[in-house]
């Protein structure tokens, strides 16, 4: 599995008055662009752009990465699995695929600091029980979705 590489030149997640003004200007421009995901287009979405950028900055993403890699699920921001995996690996933690087939994905991880390990398995039966299997992405990319679910959960518990 490959993951996106996430890097940032931002020295901290602190938002100053000047950086907030710059972010407001960026949001106005980006909301007019077809280059950003549809959920961020239009003047009414400038606040969403600012919120996504601020959340992203807190985890080390720049504005454009934030708009492409953070999704809102039931009103809560969530990183996509590839970005979460990249951020975890950048911190020196490891993640290995133990099993990956059309029925399940098992991943194990080790923390760099404490050497604690954890393993998590996500199965297609779990996806079916959650009603995910009817979505096109699950039909077309089953193994990738199993990996995304297993690795995201592992990252949350490790």
Backbone as a printed PyTorch tensor [residue, N CA C, xyz], in Angstrom:
tensor([[[  0.8350,  -1.1810,   0.0000],
         [  0.0000,   0.0000,   0.0000],
         [  0.8760,   1.2400,   0.0000]],

        [[  0.4860,   2.2400,  -0.7590],
         [  1.1970,   3.5020,  -0.7170],
         [  0.3370,   4.5100,   0.0180]],

        [[  1.0010,   5.4990,   0.6010],
         [  0.2650,   6.5550,   1.2720],
         [  0.7510,   7.8890,   0.7600]],

        [[ -0.0820,   8.8910,   0.9200],
         [  0.3180,  10.2400,   0.5490],
         [  1.3820,  10.7240,   1.5170]],

        [[  2.2770,  11.5430,   1.0360],
         [  3.2680,  12.1640,   1.8980],
         [  2.7460,  13.5400,   2.2530]],

        [[  2.6770,  13.8140,   3.5320],
         [  2.1590,  15.0760,   4.0130],
         [  3.2940,  15.8400,   4.6570]],

        [[  3.5510,  17.0250,   4.1740],
         [  4.5710,  17.8690,   4.7860],
         [  4.0370,  19.2790,   4.8840]],

        [[  4.6030,  20.0510,   5.7640],
         [  4.1990,  21.4360,   5.9130],
         [  5.3870,  22.2600,   6.3600]],

        [[  5.4020,  23.5070,   5.9750],
         [  6.4430,  24.4220,   6.4170],
         [  5.9720,  25.2620,   7.5920]],

        [[  4.7660,  25.0390,   8.0500],
         [  4.2440,  25.8240,   9.1510],
         [  4.9450,  25.4290,  10.4360]],

        [[  5.4340,  26.4350,  11.1740],
         [  6.1750,  26.1480,  12.3880],
         [  5.2640,  25.8520,  13.5650]],

        [[  4.0130,  26.2870,  13.5000],
         [  3.0850,  25.9750,  14.5800],
         [  1.6640,  26.0750,  14.0660]],

        [[  0.7410,  25.6050,  14.8560],
         [ -0.6630,  25.6530,  14.4700],
         [ -1.3180,  26.9490,  14.9270]],

        [[ -0.5630,  27.8580,  15.5260],
         [ -1.1040,  29.1130,  16.0430],
         [ -1.6660,  29.9630,  14.9150]],

        [[ -2.8450,  30.5010,  15.1250],
         [ -3.4740,  31.3960,  14.1730],
         [ -3.3820,  32.8090,  14.7540]],

        [[ -2.6960,  33.6820,  14.0530],
         [ -2.5890,  35.0770,  14.4750],
         [ -3.6310,  35.8940,  13.7220]],

        [[ -3.8040,  37.1470,  14.1200],
         [ -4.7520,  38.0190,  13.4280],
         [ -4.3600,  38.1730,  11.9630]],

        [[ -3.0610,  38.3270,  11.7000],
         [ -2.5980,  38.4690,  10.3190],
         [ -2.8220,  37.1980,   9.5120]],

        [[ -2.5110,  36.0490,  10.1210],
         [ -2.6860,  34.8050,   9.3690],
         [ -4.1730,  34.5100,   9.1470]],

        [[ -5.0270,  34.9450,  10.0790],
         [ -6.4630,  34.7460,   9.8930],
         [ -6.9730,  35.6190,   8.7520]],

        [[ -6.4950,  36.8540,   8.6680],
         [ -6.8940,  37.7330,   7.5550],
         [ -6.4670,  37.1310,   6.2230]],

        [[ -5.2600,  36.5830,   6.1780],
         [ -4.7850,  35.9310,   4.9650],
         [ -5.6710,  34.7350,   4.6280]],

        [[ -6.0290,  33.9750,   5.6300],
         [ -6.8920,  32.8150,   5.4150],
         [ -8.2630,  33.2470,   4.8890]],

        [[ -8.7940,  34.3450,   5.3950],
         [-10.0690,  34.8600,   4.8860],
         [ -9.9610,  35.2180,   3.4010]],

        [[ -8.8600,  35.8550,   3.0200],
         [ -8.6510,  36.1980,   1.6110],
         [ -8.5480,  34.9390,   0.7590]],

        [[ -7.8020,  33.9640,   1.2560],
         [ -7.6630,  32.7080,   0.5210],
         [ -9.0170,  32.0320,   0.3590]],

        [[ -9.8270,  32.0400,   1.4170],
         [-11.1400,  31.3890,   1.3740],
         [-12.0320,  32.0190,   0.3130]],

        [[-11.9980,  33.3400,   0.1970],
         [-12.8190,  34.0250,  -0.8100],
         [-12.4070,  33.6080,  -2.2210]],

        [[-11.1100,  33.5000,  -2.4340],
         [-10.6090,  33.1060,  -3.7550],
         [-10.9080,  31.6310,  -4.0190]],

        [[-10.6210,  30.7840,  -3.0490],
         [-10.8060,  29.3440,  -3.2400],
         [-12.2720,  28.9690,  -3.4240]],

        [[-13.1730,  29.6720,  -2.7560],
         [-14.6050,  29.3740,  -2.8760],
         [-15.1090,  29.6050,  -4.3040]],

        [[-14.3860,  30.4070,  -5.0810],
         [-14.7520,  30.6880,  -6.4710],
         [-14.0830,  29.7230,  -7.4470]],

        [[-13.2280,  28.8620,  -6.9480],
         [-12.4190,  28.0050,  -7.8080],
         [-13.0580,  26.6440,  -8.0430]],

        [[-12.9190,  26.1580,  -9.2600],
         [-13.3620,  24.7900,  -9.5550],
         [-12.2740,  23.7940,  -9.1840]],

        [[-11.1530,  24.2960,  -8.6850],
         [-10.0110,  23.4610,  -8.3160],
         [-10.1820,  22.8140,  -6.9410]],

        [[-11.1100,  23.2980,  -6.1520],
         [-11.3560,  22.7280,  -4.8230],
         [-12.5620,  21.7900,  -4.8960]],

        [[-12.6600,  20.8480,  -3.9580],
         [-13.8200,  19.9540,  -3.9540],
         [-15.1370,  20.7360,  -3.9200]],

        [[-16.1600,  20.1950,  -4.5360],
         [-17.4550,  20.8680,  -4.6690],
         [-18.0310,  21.3200,  -3.3350]],

        [[-17.7640,  20.5860,  -2.2770],
         [-18.3210,  20.9430,  -0.9720],
         [-17.8050,  22.2840,  -0.4510]],

        [[-16.7400,  22.8300,  -1.0740],
         [-16.1650,  24.1070,  -0.6500],
         [-16.4070,  25.2410,  -1.6400]],

        [[-17.2340,  25.0270,  -2.6360],
         [-17.4570,  26.0490,  -3.6600],
         [-18.6490,  26.9280,  -3.3170]],

        [[-18.4890,  28.2190,  -3.5810],
         [-19.5620,  29.1870,  -3.3670],
         [-19.2860,  30.0590,  -2.1570]],

        [[-19.7830,  31.2840,  -2.2110],
         [-19.5300,  32.2590,  -1.1450],
         [-19.9910,  31.7490,   0.2230]],

        [[-21.0460,  30.9640,   0.2340],
         [-21.5470,  30.4550,   1.5130],
         [-20.5970,  29.4420,   2.1430]],

        [[-19.6130,  28.9890,   1.4020],
         [-18.6900,  27.9590,   1.8890],
         [-17.3670,  28.5220,   2.4080]],

        [[-17.2030,  29.8320,   2.3890],
         [-15.9480,  30.4260,   2.8620],
         [-15.6520,  30.0410,   4.3100]],

        [[-16.6720,  30.0120,   5.1420],
         [-16.4970,  29.6100,   6.5400],
         [-16.0370,  28.1690,   6.6580]],

        [[-16.5590,  27.3030,   5.7890],
         [-16.1380,  25.8960,   5.7870],
         [-14.6660,  25.7700,   5.3920]],

        [[-14.2480,  26.5930,   4.4310],
         [-12.8460,  26.5740,   4.0140],
         [-11.9500,  26.9930,   5.1750]],

        [[-12.3420,  28.0480,   5.8590],
         [-11.5550,  28.5210,   7.0010],
         [-11.5020,  27.4530,   8.0840]],

        [[-12.6430,  26.8550,   8.3970],
         [-12.6730,  25.8180,   9.4350],
         [-11.8100,  24.6230,   9.0590]],

        [[-11.8960,  24.1820,   7.8140],
         [-11.0800,  23.0450,   7.3640],
         [ -9.5970,  23.3920,   7.4260]],

        [[ -9.2530,  24.6000,   7.0060],
         [ -7.8480,  25.0180,   7.0280],
         [ -7.3160,  25.0960,   8.4530]],

        [[ -8.1320,  25.5930,   9.3840],
         [ -7.6890,  25.6930,  10.7740],
         [ -7.5180,  24.3050,  11.3890]],

        [[ -8.4600,  23.4140,  11.1010],
         [ -8.3270,  22.0450,  11.6030],
         [ -7.0960,  21.3830,  10.9940]],

        [[ -6.9470,  21.5240,   9.6990],
         [ -5.7910,  20.9310,   9.0230],
         [ -4.4780,  21.4600,   9.5630]],

        [[ -4.4300,  22.7450,   9.7940],
         [ -3.2000,  23.3410,  10.3160],
         [ -2.8340,  22.7340,  11.6710]],

        [[ -3.8450,  22.4080,  12.4550],
         [ -3.5780,  21.8400,  13.7830],
         [ -2.9370,  20.4560,  13.7140]],

        [[ -3.0820,  19.7780,  12.5690],
         [ -2.4510,  18.4580,  12.4090],
         [ -1.3210,  18.4700,  11.3940]],

        [[ -0.9540,  19.6680,  10.9080],
         [  0.2040,  19.7810,  10.0330],
         [ -0.0670,  19.8320,   8.5460]],

        [[ -1.2900,  20.1240,   8.1550],
         [ -1.6340,  20.2110,   6.7350],
         [ -1.7100,  21.6670,   6.2980]],

        [[ -1.3840,  21.9250,   5.0320],
         [ -1.5870,  23.2840,   4.5210],
         [ -3.0430,  23.4130,   4.0460]],

        [[ -3.3970,  24.5880,   3.5500],
         [ -4.7940,  24.8600,   3.1930],
         [ -5.3110,  23.8980,   2.1280]],

        [[ -4.5750,  23.7300,   1.0350],
         [ -5.0660,  22.8650,  -0.0420],
         [ -5.1500,  21.4050,   0.3870]],

        [[ -4.1590,  20.9370,   1.1650],
         [ -4.2390,  19.5680,   1.6770],
         [ -5.4800,  19.4160,   2.5530]],

        [[ -5.7490,  20.4160,   3.3590],
         [ -6.9090,  20.3710,   4.2530],
         [ -8.2060,  20.2220,   3.4760]],

        [[ -8.3310,  20.9880,   2.3990],
         [ -9.5640,  20.9410,   1.6190],
         [ -9.7530,  19.6050,   0.9120]],

        [[ -8.6510,  18.9630,   0.5670],
         [ -8.7330,  17.6910,  -0.1580],
         [ -8.7230,  16.4640,   0.7570]],

        [[ -8.2070,  16.5980,   1.9560],
         [ -7.9770,  15.4340,   2.8090],
         [ -8.8580,  15.3540,   4.0540]],

        [[ -9.6010,  16.4210,   4.3440],
         [-10.4920,  16.4170,   5.5030],
         [-11.9210,  16.3410,   4.9960]],

        [[-12.6620,  15.4080,   5.5370],
         [-14.0580,  15.2260,   5.1610],
         [-14.9180,  15.4320,   6.4000]],

        [[-16.1000,  15.9680,   6.2090],
         [-17.0180,  16.1550,   7.3310],
         [-17.9990,  14.9910,   7.3260]],

        [[-17.9980,  14.2590,   8.4340],
         [-18.8820,  13.1050,   8.5860],
         [-19.7640,  13.3590,   9.8070]],

        [[-21.0580,  13.5070,   9.5760],
         [-22.0080,  13.8030,  10.6460],
         [-21.5740,  15.0150,  11.4700]],

        [[-21.1270,  16.0450,  10.7720],
         [-20.7570,  17.2880,  11.4390],
         [-19.3950,  17.3130,  12.1000]],

        [[-18.6220,  16.2390,  11.9480],
         [-17.2930,  16.1790,  12.5580],
         [-16.2270,  16.0640,  11.4790]],

        [[-15.1350,  16.8250,  11.6270],
         [-14.0560,  16.6690,  10.6510],
         [-13.3330,  15.3480,  10.8510]],

        [[-12.9630,  14.7320,   9.7430],
         [-12.2400,  13.4620,   9.7920],
         [-11.2070,  13.4420,   8.6790]],

        [[-10.0040,  13.0130,   9.0120],
         [ -8.9570,  12.8670,   8.0030],
         [ -9.2200,  11.6240,   7.1790]],

        [[ -8.8790,  11.6680,   5.8930],
         [ -8.9900,  10.4400,   5.1170],
         [ -7.8960,   9.4690,   5.5720]],

        [[ -8.0770,   8.2120,   5.2770],
         [ -7.1880,   7.1590,   5.7980],
         [ -5.7480,   7.3340,   5.3350]],

        [[ -5.5310,   7.6800,   4.0750],
         [ -4.1690,   7.8230,   3.5650],
         [ -3.4250,   8.9420,   4.2920]],

        [[ -4.1130,  10.0450,   4.5470],
         [ -3.4880,  11.1610,   5.2580],
         [ -3.2020,  10.7900,   6.6990]],

        [[ -4.1550,  10.1260,   7.3370],
         [ -3.9440,   9.6830,   8.7110],
         [ -2.7270,   8.7570,   8.7890]],

        [[ -2.6340,   7.8250,   7.8600],
         [ -1.4910,   6.9030,   7.8430],
         [ -0.1730,   7.6560,   7.6260]],

        [[ -0.1810,   8.6260,   6.7190],
         [  1.0360,   9.3950,   6.4500],
         [  1.4690,  10.1940,   7.6800]],

        [[  0.5230,  10.8150,   8.3490],
         [  0.8550,  11.5890,   9.5570],
         [  1.3980,  10.6880,  10.6620]],

        [[  0.8020,   9.5260,  10.8210],
         [  1.2600,   8.5670,  11.8320],
         [  2.6810,   8.1090,  11.5190]],

        [[  2.9330,   7.8080,  10.2640],
         [  4.2770,   7.3620,   9.8690],
         [  5.2980,   8.4890,   9.9890]],

        [[  4.8960,   9.7220,   9.7190],
         [  5.8160,  10.8480,   9.8670],
         [  6.2750,  11.0070,  11.3140]],

        [[  5.4540,  10.5780,  12.2420],
         [  5.8120,  10.6490,  13.6550],
         [  6.6820,   9.4710,  14.0890]],

        [[  7.0010,   8.5810,  13.1490],
         [  7.8940,   7.4730,  13.4350],
         [  7.2050,   6.1790,  13.8450]],

        [[  5.8830,   6.1930,  13.8920],
         [  5.1430,   4.9810,  14.2350],
         [  5.0720,   4.0840,  12.9950]],

        [[  4.8910,   2.7930,  13.2110],
         [  4.8530,   1.8940,  12.0580],
         [  3.4740,   1.2710,  11.9040]],

        [[  3.1980,   0.8680,  10.6970],
         [  1.9230,   0.2540,  10.3440],
         [  2.2160,  -0.8110,   9.3090]],

        [[  1.7930,  -2.0490,   9.5830],
         [  2.0140,  -3.1410,   8.6380],
         [  0.7040,  -3.8560,   8.3450]],

        [[  0.5680,  -4.2480,   7.0910],
         [ -0.5770,  -5.0530,   6.6850],
         [ -0.2360,  -6.5100,   6.9660]],

        [[ -1.0880,  -7.1750,   7.7280],
         [ -0.8930,  -8.5870,   8.0440],
         [ -1.6610,  -9.4470,   7.0390]],

        [[ -2.9080,  -9.0750,   6.7810],
         [ -3.7640,  -9.7840,   5.8310],
         [ -4.5480,  -8.7520,   5.0390]],

        [[ -4.6330,  -8.9500,   3.7390],
         [ -5.4740,  -8.0980,   2.9010],
         [ -5.9920,  -8.9360,   1.7520]],

        [[ -7.2960,  -9.1850,   1.7900],
         [ -7.9490,  -9.8910,   0.6960],
         [ -9.3460,  -9.3150,   0.5410]],

        [[-10.2100,  -9.9510,  -0.2290],
         [-11.5500,  -9.4020,  -0.4670],
         [-12.4880,  -9.5480,   0.7290]],

        [[-12.0860, -10.3050,   1.7350],
         [-12.9490, -10.5290,   2.8950],
         [-12.5320,  -9.7550,   4.1330]],

        [[-11.2400,  -9.4330,   4.2490],
         [-10.8130,  -8.7310,   5.4580],
         [ -9.4400,  -8.0920,   5.2800]],

        [[ -9.1800,  -7.1520,   6.1800],
         [ -7.8510,  -6.5480,   6.2650],
         [ -7.4800,  -6.4890,   7.7380]],

        [[ -6.3050,  -6.9920,   8.0400],
         [ -5.7580,  -6.9240,   9.3900],
         [ -4.4710,  -6.1210,   9.3190]],

        [[ -4.3880,  -5.1140,  10.1750],
         [ -3.1890,  -4.2820,  10.2510],
         [ -2.6850,  -4.2750,  11.6910]],

        [[ -1.3890,  -4.1490,  11.8190],
         [ -0.7840,  -4.0420,  13.1400],
         [  0.1170,  -2.8170,  13.1400]],

        [[  0.2380,  -2.2000,  14.2860],
         [  1.0520,  -1.0020,  14.3780],
         [  1.8530,  -0.9790,  15.6620]],

        [[  2.9520,  -0.2450,  15.6200],
         [  3.8180,  -0.0890,  16.7870],
         [  4.1080,   1.3930,  16.9750]],

        [[  3.8970,   1.8700,  18.1980],
         [  4.2210,   3.2590,  18.5270],
         [  5.7290,   3.4230,  18.6100]],

        [[  6.2340,   4.5280,  18.1070],
         [  7.6750,   4.7960,  18.1520],
         [  8.1470,   5.1100,  19.5690]],

        [[  7.2990,   5.7590,  20.3560],
         [  7.7210,   6.2080,  21.6780],
         [  7.6660,   5.1240,  22.7460]],

        [[  6.5750,   4.3930,  22.8240],
         [  6.3990,   3.4080,  23.8970],
         [  6.6000,   1.9660,  23.4420]],

        [[  6.6560,   1.7730,  22.1390],
         [  6.7520,   0.4330,  21.5260],
         [  5.4870,  -0.3970,  21.7570]],

        [[  4.4040,   0.2420,  22.2100],
         [  3.1220,  -0.4510,  22.3320],
         [  2.6730,  -0.8850,  20.9460]],

        [[  2.0250,  -2.0350,  20.8750],
         [  1.5060,  -2.5270,  19.6050],
         [  0.0140,  -2.7700,  19.7100]],

        [[ -0.6260,  -2.7370,  18.5790],
         [ -2.0530,  -3.0430,  18.5100],
         [ -2.3350,  -3.6210,  17.1350]],

        [[ -3.3920,  -4.3840,  17.0600],
         [ -3.8210,  -4.9960,  15.8120],
         [ -5.3160,  -4.7630,  15.6660]],

        [[ -5.7450,  -4.4980,  14.4330],
         [ -7.1700,  -4.3200,  14.1840],
         [ -7.5190,  -4.9880,  12.8640]],

        [[ -8.6710,  -5.6220,  12.8430],
         [ -9.1850,  -6.2700,  11.6370],
         [-10.5220,  -5.6580,  11.2730]],

        [[-10.6810,  -5.3260,  10.0040],
         [-11.9780,  -4.8860,   9.4990],
         [-12.3750,  -5.8570,   8.4100]],

        [[-13.6040,  -6.3760,   8.5100],
         [-14.0670,  -7.3920,   7.5790],
         [-15.1570,  -6.8480,   6.6510]],

        [[-15.3410,  -7.5440,   5.5470],
         [-16.4140,  -7.1670,   4.6360],
         [-17.7670,  -7.3710,   5.3120]],

        [[-17.8620,  -8.3610,   6.1770],
         [-19.1040,  -8.5750,   6.9310],
         [-19.4110,  -7.3510,   7.8030]],

        [[-18.3770,  -6.7260,   8.3640],
         [-18.5820,  -5.5050,   9.1610],
         [-19.0830,  -4.3750,   8.2650]],

        [[-18.5410,  -4.2860,   7.0620],
         [-18.9870,  -3.2700,   6.1090],
         [-20.4490,  -3.5070,   5.7310]],

        [[-20.8110,  -4.7570,   5.5190],
         [-22.1930,  -5.0860,   5.1940],
         [-23.1220,  -4.7250,   6.3500]],

        [[-22.7090,  -5.0450,   7.5670],
         [-23.5320,  -4.7440,   8.7370],
         [-23.7390,  -3.2390,   8.9050]],

        [[-22.7630,  -2.4510,   8.4880],
         [-22.8570,  -1.0000,   8.5820],
         [-23.5390,  -0.3730,   7.3670]],

        [[-23.9030,  -1.2030,   6.3830],
         [-24.5700,  -0.7060,   5.1890],
         [-23.6410,  -0.0190,   4.2000]],

        [[-22.3470,  -0.3080,   4.2890],
         [-21.3620,   0.3280,   3.4070],
         [-21.2090,  -0.3810,   2.0730]],

        [[-21.5340,  -1.6410,   2.0310],
         [-21.2520,  -2.4740,   0.8560],
         [-22.0320,  -2.0810,  -0.3920]],

        [[-23.0840,  -1.3060,  -0.2560],
         [-23.8670,  -0.8900,  -1.4130],
         [-23.2640,   0.2860,  -2.1690]],

        [[-22.2760,   0.9300,  -1.5730],
         [-21.6540,   2.0920,  -2.2070],
         [-20.7110,   1.6460,  -3.3150]],

        [[-20.6620,   2.4440,  -4.3930],
         [-19.8140,   2.1000,  -5.5480],
         [-18.3610,   1.8940,  -5.1640]],

        [[-17.8490,   2.7320,  -4.2740],
         [-16.4430,   2.6130,  -3.9020],
         [-16.1600,   1.2520,  -3.2600]],

        [[-17.1250,   0.7200,  -2.5310],
         [-16.9570,  -0.6070,  -1.9290],
         [-17.0550,  -1.6990,  -2.9790]],

        [[-17.8850,  -1.4930,  -3.9790],
         [-18.0070,  -2.4800,  -5.0560],
         [-16.7660,  -2.5100,  -5.9300]],

        [[-16.1860,  -1.3340,  -6.1800],
         [-15.0620,  -1.2260,  -7.1090],
         [-13.6830,  -1.3370,  -6.4620]],

        [[-13.5840,  -0.9960,  -5.1990],
         [-12.2830,  -0.9590,  -4.5210],
         [-12.3620,  -1.5920,  -3.1350]],

        [[-12.8590,  -2.8020,  -3.0820],
         [-13.1250,  -3.4530,  -1.8010],
         [-11.8770,  -3.5310,  -0.9160]],

        [[-10.7610,  -3.9910,  -1.4590],
         [ -9.5540,  -4.1400,  -0.6410],
         [ -9.0470,  -2.7850,  -0.1330]],

        [[ -9.0890,  -1.7800,  -0.9720],
         [ -8.6450,  -0.4480,  -0.5430],
         [ -9.5300,   0.0770,   0.5840]],

        [[-10.8170,  -0.1760,   0.4990],
         [-11.7370,   0.2870,   1.5380],
         [-11.5450,  -0.5020,   2.8360]],

        [[-11.2970,  -1.7930,   2.7170],
         [-11.0150,  -2.5930,   3.9190],
         [ -9.7520,  -2.0800,   4.6120]],

        [[ -8.7220,  -1.7910,   3.8080],
         [ -7.4800,  -1.2540,   4.3730],
         [ -7.7300,   0.1040,   5.0220]],

        [[ -8.4740,   0.9580,   4.3590],
         [ -8.7510,   2.2940,   4.9020],
         [ -9.4640,   2.1910,   6.2510]],

        [[-10.4520,   1.3500,   6.3380],
         [-11.1950,   1.1910,   7.5990],
         [-10.3230,   0.5780,   8.6860]],

        [[ -9.5900,  -0.4570,   8.3520],
         [ -8.7420,  -1.1290,   9.3580],
         [ -7.6300,  -0.1990,   9.8500]],

        [[ -6.9460,   0.4650,   8.9380],
         [ -5.8340,   1.3140,   9.3400],
         [ -6.3090,   2.5540,  10.0970]],

        [[ -7.4320,   3.1280,   9.6880],
         [ -7.9700,   4.3000,  10.4030],
         [ -8.3120,   3.9340,  11.8480]],

        [[ -8.9680,   2.8050,  12.0180],
         [ -9.3170,   2.3780,  13.3730],
         [ -8.0750,   2.0760,  14.1970]],

        [[ -7.1110,   1.4230,  13.5830],
         [ -5.8570,   1.1430,  14.3000],
         [ -5.1960,   2.4450,  14.7270]],

        [[ -5.1290,   3.4240,  13.8540],
         [ -4.5330,   4.7090,  14.1950],
         [ -5.2470,   5.3690,  15.3640]],

        [[ -6.5440,   5.2010,  15.4380],
         [ -7.3110,   5.8020,  16.5390],
         [ -7.0710,   5.1100,  17.8780]],

        [[ -6.8390,   3.8010,  17.8600],
         [ -6.6700,   3.0850,  19.1260],
         [ -5.2200,   2.9770,  19.5780]],

        [[ -4.2820,   3.1490,  18.6490],
         [ -2.8680,   3.0280,  19.0040],
         [ -2.4120,   4.3400,  19.5800]]])
